[in-house]
CSV table of C-alpha atoms and ligand atoms in Angstrom, one decimal:
chain,number,residue,atom,x,y,z
A,22,UNK,CA,-37.2,17.1,-2.3
A,23,UNK,CA,-34.1,18.1,-0.5
A,24,UNK,CA,-30.7,16.8,-1.5
A,25,UNK,CA,-28.1,15.1,0.8
A,26,UNK,CA,-24.4,14.9,0.9
A,27,UNK,CA,-22.7,12.2,3.1
A,28,UNK,CA,-19.0,12.5,3.8
A,29,UNK,CA,-17.5,9.3,5.2
A,30,UNK,CA,-14.5,8.8,7.5
A,31,UNK,CA,-12.9,5.5,8.4
A,32,UNK,CA,-13.4,1.9,7.5
A,33,UNK,CA,-15.3,0.0,4.9
A,34,UNK,CA,-18.1,-0.6,7.3
A,35,UNK,CA,-18.6,3.1,7.5
A,36,UNK,CA,-18.6,3.4,3.7
A,37,UNK,CA,-21.3,0.7,3.6
A,38,UNK,CA,-23.4,2.4,6.3
A,39,UNK,CA,-23.2,5.7,4.4
A,40,UNK,CA,-24.3,3.9,1.2
A,41,UNK,CA,-27.2,2.3,3.0
A,42,UNK,CA,-28.3,5.6,4.5
A,43,UNK,CA,-28.1,7.3,1.1
A,44,UNK,CA,-30.1,4.6,-0.6
A,45,UNK,CA,-32.8,4.8,2.2
A,46,UNK,CA,-33.0,8.5,1.7
A,47,UNK,CA,-33.3,8.2,-2.1
A,48,UNK,CA,-36.1,5.7,-1.5
A,49,UNK,CA,-37.9,8.4,0.5
A,50,UNK,CA,-37.6,10.9,-2.3
A,51,UNK,CA,-34.4,12.6,-1.3
A,52,UNK,CA,-31.7,13.2,-4.0
A,53,UNK,CA,-28.0,12.8,-3.6
A,54,UNK,CA,-26.0,16.1,-3.9
A,55,UNK,CA,-22.6,16.1,-5.7
A,56,UNK,CA,-21.0,18.2,-3.0
A,57,UNK,CA,-21.6,19.8,0.4
A,58,UNK,CA,-21.7,23.2,-1.3
A,59,UNK,CA,-25.1,22.6,-2.9
A,60,UNK,CA,-26.7,20.0,-0.5
A,61,UNK,CA,-29.6,20.8,1.7
A,62,UNK,CA,-28.4,18.2,4.2
A,63,UNK,CA,-24.8,17.5,5.1
A,64,UNK,CA,-24.0,14.4,7.2
A,65,UNK,CA,-20.6,13.4,8.4
A,66,UNK,CA,-20.3,9.7,9.0
A,67,UNK,CA,-17.6,9.5,11.7
A,68,UNK,CA,-14.8,7.2,12.8
A,69,UNK,CA,-13.6,6.9,16.4
A,70,UNK,CA,-10.8,4.4,16.1
A,71,UNK,CA,-8.1,7.1,16.4
A,72,UNK,CA,-8.2,10.6,17.8
A,73,UNK,CA,-7.0,12.1,14.5
A,74,UNK,CA,-10.1,10.8,12.7
A,75,UNK,CA,-12.4,12.4,15.4
A,76,UNK,CA,-10.5,15.7,15.1
A,77,UNK,CA,-10.8,15.6,11.4
A,78,UNK,CA,-14.6,15.3,11.5
A,79,UNK,CA,-14.9,18.0,14.2
A,80,UNK,CA,-12.8,20.3,12.1
A,81,UNK,CA,-14.9,19.6,9.1
A,82,UNK,CA,-18.1,20.4,10.9
A,83,UNK,CA,-16.6,23.7,12.2
A,84,UNK,CA,-15.8,24.6,8.6
A,85,UNK,CA,-19.3,23.6,7.4
A,86,UNK,CA,-20.8,25.8,10.2
A,87,UNK,CA,-18.6,28.7,9.2
A,88,UNK,CA,-19.0,28.4,5.3
A,89,UNK,CA,-22.1,26.5,4.3
A,90,UNK,CA,-24.4,27.4,7.3
A,91,UNK,CA,-23.4,31.0,7.2
A,92,UNK,CA,-24.4,31.4,3.6
A,93,UNK,CA,-27.4,29.0,3.7
A,94,UNK,CA,-28.8,29.0,7.3
A,95,UNK,CA,-31.5,26.5,6.3
A,96,UNK,CA,-29.0,23.7,5.6
A,97,UNK,CA,-29.2,20.7,8.1
A,98,UNK,CA,-26.0,19.5,9.6
A,99,UNK,CA,-25.5,16.2,11.2
A,100,UNK,CA,-23.1,13.7,12.7
A,101,UNK,CA,-23.6,10.0,12.4
A,102,UNK,CA,-21.7,6.8,13.2
A,103,UNK,CA,-19.1,5.9,15.8
A,104,UNK,CA,-18.2,9.4,17.2
A,105,UNK,CA,-21.9,10.4,17.1
A,106,UNK,CA,-22.5,7.3,19.2
A,107,UNK,CA,-19.7,7.8,21.8
A,108,UNK,CA,-20.1,11.7,22.2
A,109,UNK,CA,-23.9,12.1,21.8
A,110,UNK,CA,-25.3,15.4,23.0
A,111,UNK,CA,-21.9,16.7,23.8
A,112,UNK,CA,-21.4,17.3,20.0
A,113,UNK,CA,-24.2,19.8,20.0
A,114,UNK,CA,-23.0,21.4,23.2
A,115,UNK,CA,-19.6,21.9,21.5
A,116,UNK,CA,-21.0,22.7,18.0
A,117,UNK,CA,-24.5,24.3,18.3
A,118,UNK,CA,-24.8,24.4,14.5
A,119,UNK,CA,-25.3,20.6,14.5
A,120,UNK,CA,-28.9,19.6,14.2
A,121,UNK,CA,-28.7,15.8,14.2
A,122,UNK,CA,-26.6,13.2,16.0
A,123,UNK,CA,-27.4,9.7,14.8
A,124,UNK,CA,-25.8,6.7,16.6
A,125,UNK,CA,-24.7,3.4,15.1
A,126,UNK,CA,-27.9,1.5,15.7
A,127,UNK,CA,-30.1,4.3,14.2
A,128,UNK,CA,-28.9,4.7,10.6
A,129,UNK,CA,-32.3,3.5,9.3
A,130,UNK,CA,-34.1,6.4,11.2
A,131,UNK,CA,-32.2,9.1,9.2
A,132,UNK,CA,-35.1,9.9,6.8
A,133,UNK,CA,-37.7,10.1,9.6
A,134,UNK,CA,-35.5,12.4,11.7
A,135,UNK,CA,-34.7,14.6,8.7
A,136,UNK,CA,-38.3,14.9,7.9
A,137,UNK,CA,-39.0,16.0,11.5
A,138,UNK,CA,-36.2,18.6,11.3
A,139,UNK,CA,-37.4,20.0,7.9
A,140,UNK,CA,-41.0,20.2,9.1
A,141,UNK,CA,-39.8,22.1,12.2
A,142,UNK,CA,-41.4,19.6,14.5
A,143,UNK,CA,-38.1,19.3,16.4
A,144,UNK,CA,-35.2,21.7,16.6
A,145,UNK,CA,-32.4,19.2,17.4
A,146,UNK,CA,-32.3,15.4,17.5
A,147,UNK,CA,-29.9,13.2,19.3
A,148,UNK,CA,-30.5,9.5,19.2
A,149,UNK,CA,-27.8,7.0,20.3
A,150,UNK,CA,-29.9,4.4,22.0
A,151,UNK,CA,-29.7,0.7,21.3
A,152,UNK,CA,-32.3,-0.8,18.9
A,153,UNK,CA,-33.2,-4.4,18.7
A,154,UNK,CA,-32.6,-6.0,15.2
A,155,UNK,CA,-30.9,-2.8,13.9
A,156,UNK,CA,-28.2,-5.1,12.3
A,157,UNK,CA,-30.8,-6.2,9.7
A,158,UNK,CA,-31.6,-2.7,8.6
A,159,UNK,CA,-28.5,-2.0,6.6
A,160,UNK,CA,-29.4,-3.6,3.3
A,161,UNK,CA,-30.2,-0.9,0.7
A,162,UNK,CA,-27.6,-0.1,-2.0
A,163,UNK,CA,-26.8,2.6,-4.4
A,164,UNK,CA,-25.6,0.7,-7.3
A,165,UNK,CA,-25.5,3.3,-10.1
A,166,UNK,CA,-23.6,6.2,-8.5
A,167,UNK,CA,-22.9,8.7,-11.4
A,168,UNK,CA,-25.1,6.6,-13.7
A,169,UNK,CA,-22.6,3.7,-14.0
A,170,UNK,CA,-23.5,0.1,-13.0
A,171,UNK,CA,-21.5,-1.1,-9.9
A,172,UNK,CA,-19.6,-4.4,-10.4
A,173,UNK,CA,-18.8,-4.9,-6.7
A,174,UNK,CA,-20.8,-4.5,-3.5
A,175,UNK,CA,-20.3,-4.7,0.2
A,176,UNK,CA,-22.8,-6.6,2.3
A,177,UNK,CA,-22.9,-6.1,6.1
A,178,UNK,CA,-23.4,-9.5,7.8
A,179,UNK,CA,-23.2,-8.4,11.4
A,180,UNK,CA,-22.8,-5.4,13.7
A,181,UNK,CA,-20.8,-4.8,16.8
A,182,UNK,CA,-17.9,-6.5,18.5
A,183,UNK,CA,-17.3,-8.6,21.6
A,184,UNK,CA,-13.6,-8.9,21.4
A,185,UNK,CA,-12.6,-6.0,23.7
A,186,UNK,CA,-9.1,-5.6,22.5
A,187,UNK,CA,-7.5,-3.3,25.1
A,188,UNK,CA,-6.8,-0.5,22.6
A,189,UNK,CA,-10.1,-0.5,20.7
A,190,UNK,CA,-13.2,1.7,21.2
A,191,UNK,CA,-15.3,-0.3,18.7
A,192,UNK,CA,-17.2,-2.5,21.2
A,193,UNK,CA,-18.3,0.7,22.9
A,194,UNK,CA,-19.4,2.6,19.7
A,195,UNK,CA,-20.9,-0.4,17.8
A,196,UNK,CA,-22.3,-2.4,20.7
A,197,UNK,CA,-22.6,-6.2,21.2
A,198,UNK,CA,-22.1,-8.5,18.3
A,199,UNK,CA,-25.4,-9.1,16.4
A,200,UNK,CA,-25.6,-11.3,13.3
A,201,UNK,CA,-28.1,-11.3,10.5
A,202,UNK,CA,-29.5,-14.6,9.5
A,203,UNK,CA,-28.1,-16.6,6.5
A,204,UNK,CA,-31.4,-16.4,4.5
A,205,UNK,CA,-31.6,-12.6,4.9
A,206,UNK,CA,-27.9,-12.1,3.8
A,207,UNK,CA,-28.3,-14.5,0.9
A,208,UNK,CA,-31.5,-12.7,-0.3
A,209,UNK,CA,-29.6,-9.4,-0.3
A,210,UNK,CA,-26.7,-10.9,-2.2
A,211,UNK,CA,-29.2,-12.4,-4.8
A,212,UNK,CA,-30.8,-9.0,-5.3
A,213,UNK,CA,-27.3,-7.5,-5.9
A,214,UNK,CA,-26.4,-10.1,-8.4
A,215,UNK,CA,-29.7,-9.6,-10.2
A,216,UNK,CA,-28.8,-6.0,-10.5
A,217,UNK,CA,-25.5,-6.7,-12.1
A,218,UNK,CA,-23.1,-7.1,-9.2
A,219,UNK,CA,-20.4,-9.8,-9.8
A,220,UNK,CA,-18.3,-9.6,-6.6
A,221,UNK,CA,-19.5,-9.3,-3.1
A,222,UNK,CA,-17.4,-8.5,0.1
A,223,UNK,CA,-19.0,-9.7,3.3
A,224,UNK,CA,-18.4,-7.2,6.0
A,225,UNK,CA,-18.2,-7.3,9.8
A,226,UNK,CA,-16.0,-6.1,12.6
A,227,UNK,CA,-15.0,-9.7,13.2
A,228,UNK,CA,-16.6,-11.9,10.6
A,229,UNK,CA,-15.1,-15.1,12.0
A,230,UNK,CA,-17.4,-14.5,15.0
A,231,UNK,CA,-20.5,-14.4,12.7
A,232,UNK,CA,-23.5,-16.3,14.2
A,233,UNK,CA,-21.6,-17.4,17.3
A,234,UNK,CA,-23.6,-15.4,19.8
A,235,UNK,CA,-27.3,-15.4,20.4
A,236,UNK,CA,-28.2,-17.7,17.6
A,237,UNK,CA,-30.2,-19.9,19.8
A,238,UNK,CA,-32.7,-17.1,20.7
A,239,UNK,CA,-32.6,-14.2,18.2
A,240,UNK,CA,-30.4,-15.7,15.5
A,241,UNK,CA,-30.9,-18.8,13.4
A,242,UNK,CA,-28.8,-20.2,10.7
A,243,UNK,CA,-31.8,-20.8,8.5
A,244,UNK,CA,-35.5,-20.2,8.7
A,245,UNK,CA,-36.1,-23.9,9.3
A,246,UNK,CA,-33.2,-24.9,11.6
A,247,UNK,CA,-32.5,-28.7,11.7
A,248,UNK,CA,-33.1,-30.6,14.9
A,249,UNK,CA,-30.7,-29.4,17.7
A,250,UNK,CA,-28.5,-32.5,17.7
A,251,UNK,CA,-27.8,-32.3,13.9
A,252,UNK,CA,-27.3,-28.5,14.2
A,253,UNK,CA,-24.8,-28.9,17.1
A,254,UNK,CA,-22.8,-31.5,15.0
A,255,UNK,CA,-22.8,-29.3,12.0
A,256,UNK,CA,-21.6,-26.3,14.0
A,257,UNK,CA,-18.8,-28.4,15.4
A,258,UNK,CA,-17.7,-29.3,12.0
A,259,UNK,CA,-18.2,-25.9,10.3
A,260,UNK,CA,-18.5,-22.4,11.8
A,261,UNK,CA,-21.6,-20.4,11.0
A,262,UNK,CA,-19.3,-18.1,9.0
A,263,UNK,CA,-18.2,-20.9,6.7
A,264,UNK,CA,-21.8,-22.1,6.4
A,265,UNK,CA,-22.6,-18.5,5.3
A,266,UNK,CA,-19.8,-18.5,2.7
A,267,UNK,CA,-21.1,-21.8,1.3
A,268,UNK,CA,-24.7,-20.4,1.0
A,269,UNK,CA,-23.5,-17.3,-0.8
A,270,UNK,CA,-21.3,-19.4,-3.1
A,271,UNK,CA,-24.4,-21.1,-4.4
A,272,UNK,CA,-25.7,-17.9,-6.0
A,273,UNK,CA,-25.7,-18.2,-9.8
A,274,UNK,CA,-24.1,-15.3,-11.6
A,275,UNK,CA,-21.9,-14.3,-8.6
A,276,UNK,CA,-18.3,-14.6,-9.7
A,277,UNK,CA,-16.3,-13.7,-6.6
A,278,UNK,CA,-16.6,-13.5,-2.9
A,279,UNK,CA,-14.3,-11.6,-0.4
A,280,UNK,CA,-14.7,-10.8,3.3
A,281,UNK,CA,-13.3,-8.5,5.9
A,282,UNK,CA,-12.1,-8.7,8.7
A,283,UNK,CA,-11.5,-12.0,10.2
A,284,UNK,CA,-9.8,-12.4,13.6
A,285,UNK,CA,-6.8,-14.8,13.8
A,286,UNK,CA,-8.4,-16.4,16.9
A,287,UNK,CA,-11.4,-17.5,14.9
A,288,UNK,CA,-9.4,-18.6,11.8
A,289,UNK,CA,-10.3,-22.3,11.9
A,290,UNK,CA,-9.3,-25.1,9.6
A,291,UNK,CA,-12.8,-25.0,8.1
A,292,UNK,CA,-12.2,-21.5,6.8
A,293,UNK,CA,-8.8,-22.5,5.4
A,294,UNK,CA,-10.4,-25.4,3.7
A,295,UNK,CA,-13.1,-23.1,2.3
A,296,UNK,CA,-10.4,-21.5,0.2
A,297,UNK,CA,-9.8,-24.8,-1.5
A,298,UNK,CA,-13.4,-25.9,-1.8
A,299,UNK,CA,-15.1,-22.7,-2.9
A,300,UNK,CA,-13.7,-21.4,-6.2
A,301,UNK,CA,-15.6,-18.1,-6.0
A,302,UNK,CA,-13.8,-17.3,-2.7
A,303,UNK,CA,-10.8,-15.5,-4.1
A,304,UNK,CA,-7.2,-15.9,-3.0
A,305,UNK,CA,-7.1,-12.9,-0.7
A,306,UNK,CA,-7.1,-12.5,3.1
A,307,UNK,CA,-6.9,-9.4,5.2
A,308,UNK,CA,-6.0,-10.7,8.7
A,309,UNK,CA,-5.2,-8.1,11.3
A,310,UNK,CA,-2.1,-9.2,13.3
A,311,UNK,CA,-1.5,-5.9,15.2
A,312,UNK,CA,1.9,-6.9,16.6
A,313,UNK,CA,4.6,-9.5,16.1
A,314,UNK,CA,5.4,-9.7,19.8
A,315,UNK,CA,3.7,-12.2,22.0
A,316,UNK,CA,4.1,-10.0,25.0
A,317,UNK,CA,2.3,-7.1,23.2
A,318,UNK,CA,-0.4,-9.4,21.8
A,319,UNK,CA,-1.2,-10.5,25.3
A,320,UNK,CA,-1.3,-6.9,26.6
A,321,UNK,CA,-3.7,-6.2,23.7
A,322,UNK,CA,-5.9,-9.1,24.7
A,323,UNK,CA,-5.8,-10.5,21.2
A,324,UNK,CA,-6.0,-14.2,22.2
A,325,UNK,CA,-3.4,-15.6,19.8
A,326,UNK,CA,0.4,-15.8,19.6
A,327,UNK,CA,2.8,-15.0,16.8
A,328,UNK,CA,3.2,-18.8,16.2
A,329,UNK,CA,-0.5,-19.3,15.8
A,330,UNK,CA,-0.7,-16.4,13.3
A,331,UNK,CA,2.2,-17.7,11.3
A,332,UNK,CA,0.6,-21.2,11.3
A,333,UNK,CA,-2.6,-19.7,9.7
A,334,UNK,CA,-0.5,-18.1,7.0
A,335,UNK,CA,1.3,-21.3,6.3
A,336,UNK,CA,-1.9,-23.3,6.0
A,337,UNK,CA,-3.5,-20.7,3.7
A,338,UNK,CA,-0.4,-20.7,1.4
A,339,UNK,CA,-0.6,-24.5,1.4
A,340,UNK,CA,-4.1,-24.4,-0.1
A,341,UNK,CA,-3.6,-21.3,-2.2
A,342,UNK,CA,0.1,-20.5,-2.9
A,343,UNK,CA,-0.8,-17.3,-4.6
A,344,UNK,CA,-2.8,-15.9,-1.7
A,345,UNK,CA,-2.6,-12.1,-1.3
A,346,UNK,CA,-2.2,-11.4,2.4
A,347,UNK,CA,-2.7,-8.0,4.1
A,348,UNK,CA,-2.9,-7.0,7.7
A,349,UNK,CA,-3.4,-4.2,10.2
A,350,UNK,CA,-0.5,-3.3,12.5
A,351,UNK,CA,-0.4,-0.9,15.5
A,352,UNK,CA,2.9,0.7,16.4
A,353,UNK,CA,3.6,2.2,19.8
A,354,UNK,CA,1.1,0.2,21.9
A,355,UNK,CA,1.8,1.0,25.6
A,356,UNK,CA,4.9,-0.8,26.8
A,357,UNK,CA,6.1,-1.7,23.3
A,358,UNK,CA,9.9,-1.9,23.5
A,359,UNK,CA,12.4,-1.8,20.8
A,360,UNK,CA,12.7,-5.6,21.1
A,361,UNK,CA,8.9,-5.9,20.7
A,362,UNK,CA,9.0,-3.7,17.6
A,363,UNK,CA,11.8,-5.7,16.1
A,364,UNK,CA,9.5,-8.7,16.4
A,365,UNK,CA,6.9,-6.9,14.4
A,366,UNK,CA,9.5,-6.1,11.7
A,367,UNK,CA,10.6,-9.7,11.6
A,368,UNK,CA,7.0,-11.0,11.4
A,369,UNK,CA,6.4,-8.6,8.4
A,370,UNK,CA,9.5,-10.1,6.7
A,371,UNK,CA,8.6,-13.7,7.5
A,372,UNK,CA,5.0,-13.4,6.3
A,373,UNK,CA,5.9,-11.1,3.3
A,374,UNK,CA,2.7,-9.1,3.5
A,375,UNK,CA,1.3,-7.8,0.1
A,376,UNK,CA,0.3,-4.7,2.1
A,377,UNK,CA,-0.4,-3.5,5.6
A,378,UNK,CA,-2.3,-0.7,7.2
A,379,UNK,CA,0.0,0.7,9.8
A,380,UNK,CA,-1.7,2.6,12.7
A,381,UNK,CA,-0.1,4.9,15.2
A,382,UNK,CA,-1.4,3.8,18.6
A,383,UNK,CA,-4.0,6.4,19.7
A,384,UNK,CA,-5.3,6.5,23.3
A,385,UNK,CA,-9.1,6.0,23.3
A,386,UNK,CA,-11.4,7.1,26.1
A,387,UNK,CA,-12.3,4.3,28.6
A,388,UNK,CA,-10.2,1.6,26.9
A,389,UNK,CA,-7.9,-0.4,29.3
A,390,UNK,CA,-4.8,0.5,27.2
A,391,UNK,CA,-5.3,4.2,27.7
A,392,UNK,CA,-4.6,3.7,31.5
A,393,UNK,CA,-1.6,1.4,30.9
A,394,UNK,CA,1.8,2.4,32.2
A,395,UNK,CA,4.7,3.1,29.8
A,396,UNK,CA,2.8,5.0,27.1
A,397,UNK,CA,5.2,5.3,24.2
A,398,UNK,CA,6.3,8.9,23.3
A,399,UNK,CA,4.8,10.3,20.1
A,400,UNK,CA,8.2,10.8,18.5
A,401,UNK,CA,9.0,7.1,19.0
A,402,UNK,CA,5.6,6.1,17.6
A,403,UNK,CA,6.3,8.3,14.5
A,404,UNK,CA,9.8,6.8,14.0
A,405,UNK,CA,8.5,3.2,14.3
A,406,UNK,CA,5.7,4.0,11.9
A,407,UNK,CA,8.2,5.4,9.4
A,408,UNK,CA,10.5,2.3,9.7
A,409,UNK,CA,7.6,-0.2,9.3
A,410,UNK,CA,6.1,1.7,6.4
A,411,UNK,CA,9.5,1.6,4.6
A,412,UNK,CA,9.8,-2.2,5.2
A,413,UNK,CA,6.2,-2.9,4.1
A,414,UNK,CA,6.8,-0.8,0.9
A,415,UNK,CA,9.9,-2.7,0.2
A,416,UNK,CA,8.4,-6.2,0.8
A,417,UNK,CA,5.3,-5.3,-1.2
A,418,UNK,CA,7.4,-3.8,-4.0
A,419,UNK,CA,9.1,-7.1,-4.5
A,420,UNK,CA,5.8,-9.0,-4.3
A,421,UNK,CA,4.3,-6.8,-7.0
A,422,UNK,CA,7.4,-7.1,-9.2
A,423,UNK,CA,7.0,-11.0,-9.2
A,424,UNK,CA,3.9,-10.5,-11.3
A,425,UNK,CA,5.7,-8.8,-14.2
A,426,UNK,CA,5.4,-11.0,-17.4
A,427,UNK,CA,2.7,-13.2,-15.8
A,428,UNK,CA,-0.9,-13.6,-16.8
A,429,UNK,CA,-3.6,-12.8,-14.3
A,430,UNK,CA,-7.4,-12.7,-14.2
A,431,UNK,CA,-9.0,-9.4,-13.4
A,432,UNK,CA,-12.6,-8.3,-12.7
A,433,UNK,CA,-13.0,-4.9,-14.4
A,434,UNK,CA,-14.7,-2.4,-12.1
A,435,UNK,CA,-14.6,0.8,-14.2
A,436,UNK,CA,-12.5,3.8,-15.0
A,437,UNK,CA,-9.4,4.3,-12.7
A,438,UNK,CA,-10.2,6.8,-9.9
A,439,UNK,CA,-6.7,8.4,-10.3
A,440,UNK,CA,-6.5,8.3,-14.1
A,441,UNK,CA,-9.9,8.4,-15.9
A,442,UNK,CA,-8.1,7.6,-19.2
A,443,UNK,CA,-7.4,4.1,-18.0
A,444,UNK,CA,-9.6,1.3,-16.7
A,445,UNK,CA,-9.2,-0.5,-13.4
A,446,UNK,CA,-9.7,-4.2,-12.4
A,447,UNK,CA,-8.7,-6.3,-9.5
A,448,UNK,CA,-6.8,-9.6,-9.4
A,449,UNK,CA,-8.2,-12.4,-7.3
A,450,UNK,CA,-5.4,-11.6,-4.8
A,451,UNK,CA,-6.8,-8.1,-4.5
A,452,UNK,CA,-4.2,-6.1,-6.5
A,453,UNK,CA,-5.3,-3.2,-8.6
A,454,UNK,CA,-4.5,-3.5,-12.3
A,455,UNK,CA,-4.7,-0.5,-14.7
A,456,UNK,CA,-5.0,-1.0,-18.5
A,457,UNK,CA,-6.3,0.7,-21.6
A,458,UNK,CA,-9.9,-0.2,-21.5
A,459,UNK,CA,-13.3,1.1,-22.3
A,460,UNK,CA,-16.9,0.9,-20.9
A,461,UNK,CA,-17.5,-2.4,-22.8
A,462,UNK,CA,-14.9,-4.0,-20.4
A,463,UNK,CA,-16.9,-3.0,-17.2
A,464,UNK,CA,-18.0,-6.1,-15.3
A,465,UNK,CA,-15.9,-8.5,-17.4
A,466,UNK,CA,-13.6,-11.2,-16.1
A,467,UNK,CA,-10.6,-11.0,-18.3
A,468,UNK,CA,-7.0,-12.0,-18.6
A,469,UNK,CA,-4.2,-9.5,-18.8
A,470,UNK,CA,-0.5,-9.8,-19.0
A,471,UNK,CA,1.3,-7.7,-16.4
A,472,UNK,CA,3.8,-5.4,-18.1
A,473,UNK,CA,5.1,-3.2,-15.1
A,474,UNK,CA,4.3,-2.1,-11.6
A,475,UNK,CA,3.7,1.1,-9.8
A,476,UNK,CA,3.1,1.8,-6.1
A,477,UNK,CA,0.6,-0.9,-5.0
A,478,UNK,CA,-0.5,-1.1,-8.7
A,479,UNK,CA,0.0,-3.4,-11.6
A,480,UNK,CA,-0.2,-2.3,-15.2
A,481,UNK,CA,-1.7,-4.9,-17.6
A,482,UNK,CA,-2.2,-5.4,-21.3
A,483,UNK,CA,-5.1,-7.5,-22.5
A,484,UNK,CA,-3.9,-7.3,-26.2
A,485,UNK,CA,-0.8,-9.3,-25.5
A,486,UNK,CA,-2.9,-12.1,-23.9
A,487,UNK,CA,-5.3,-12.2,-26.9
A,488,UNK,CA,-2.4,-12.4,-29.4
A,489,UNK,CA,-1.2,-15.7,-27.9
B,12,SAM,N1,-11.6,-6.5,12.7
B,12,SAM,C1,-10.4,-5.8,13.3
B,12,SAM,C2,-9.7,-6.6,14.2
B,12,SAM,O1,-9.5,-7.8,14.0
B,12,SAM,O2,-9.1,-6.1,15.2
B,12,SAM,C3,-10.9,-4.5,13.8
B,12,SAM,C4,-11.1,-3.4,12.8
B,12,SAM,S1,-10.6,-1.8,13.5
B,12,SAM,C5,-11.9,-0.8,13.2
B,12,SAM,C6,-9.4,-1.4,12.3
B,12,SAM,C7,-8.0,-1.3,12.8
B,12,SAM,O3,-7.9,-0.1,13.5
B,12,SAM,C8,-7.6,-2.3,13.8
B,12,SAM,O4,-7.3,-3.5,13.2
B,12,SAM,C9,-6.4,-1.7,14.5
B,12,SAM,O5,-5.2,-2.0,13.7
B,12,SAM,C10,-6.7,-0.2,14.4
B,12,SAM,N2,-7.0,0.4,15.7
B,12,SAM,C11,-8.0,0.1,16.5
B,12,SAM,N3,-7.9,0.9,17.6
B,12,SAM,C12,-6.8,1.6,17.5
B,12,SAM,C13,-6.1,2.6,18.4
B,12,SAM,N4,-6.6,2.8,19.6
B,12,SAM,N5,-5.0,3.1,17.9
B,12,SAM,C14,-4.5,2.8,16.7
B,12,SAM,N6,-5.1,1.9,15.9
B,12,SAM,C15,-6.2,1.3,16.3
């Protein structure tokens, strides 16, 4: 059977989609190639969030056409994911070597379309149409990549986004919010745990919106929903997302639960309380803030204020003082003044983020912000990005140093990706810890003493703890 290589750009959802496509192809008899050089099929899973990500994928495809295709004309080349969805047929018009363009609601059709291309029944395939219930089709996993057992896994709980932030292309590339049911998600999590997974990260564009749309018709919280009055009362008390967390928490053998990303607007007290009530829900929160200025937040259509965001952080730290808090920030949004940017800097100091993904604003086709006046010059965006990066590194550096000498629990994931001689685990607050370990540590929850720090890394020693 042919072999496939999938190269992924962008977010964890894209990583997860690629993994599901790989697993579905393996189930149909395909093998996974170690590199594009030897693969019979090369798929690029694309990201549209910023122009730079799109250009990278287009450049990569041009290289594949020039190198791989030239030497092996039978190789099938394809785009999948967000850019495939937004650009469709135009990708083939621009790059005639491309054989397949697979939209974000069509991942599960990859094998069927590749079979058609291999059989010569079709010459080119572009499918970017919507498909009912496609959100429930991303559930297969590759858990033994390279022969080693995976300790952690991502589970996609929903697709799409209805937030329509003025800068963001995601609602147009991923479609309307569609949530999977709780029983379906729990069943997938149970299967993963039975296969040795110990930590699950629940994934969605905005997980705090989970189950809020369409549940009365196509979505139900359970297979046997309670009577409408009871259900209504329950929903008023606890959001569907918190109900999902509780259901996943019940799974025996599962040690840790994470999720990404919530939206500050949907961060209710029930979710804050879940951190106190559910011990498997680890003390880590990635909450995209985007800006520290109320004026910019309003222009972005974010639906919360700086004060509301700070209030959430305060509440979270009240229930879990050691909470690791990370965020996304955009610099150079149209109309962002020096004063607005100063507010972002001061918010970063006030919160004391453990890390932040800092994005340079990128104009996206058909989004309201692209047509806004006062677009910020690129050199100003670059300068603000550099200043914020410096500040985040400084704040995070101090936070990491506070761990030196302390004891912390890690879940060991396997050898370090950057230094195979060391093993890597993660603290509950989502910090990477490197230590001298071996295969027997994989999948173990263990205590280490932190001896020193590196860049966004802790170094630990299990031996010191064991000598106590
Ligand atoms: N769940 C997230 C939220 O609450 O907004 C959305 C995830 S989005 C795919 C990842 C991040 O990309 C966003 O949080 C935002 O910081 C960044 N982003 C989105 N559109 C962007 C744009 N046009 N320019 C720069 N960064 C952008």
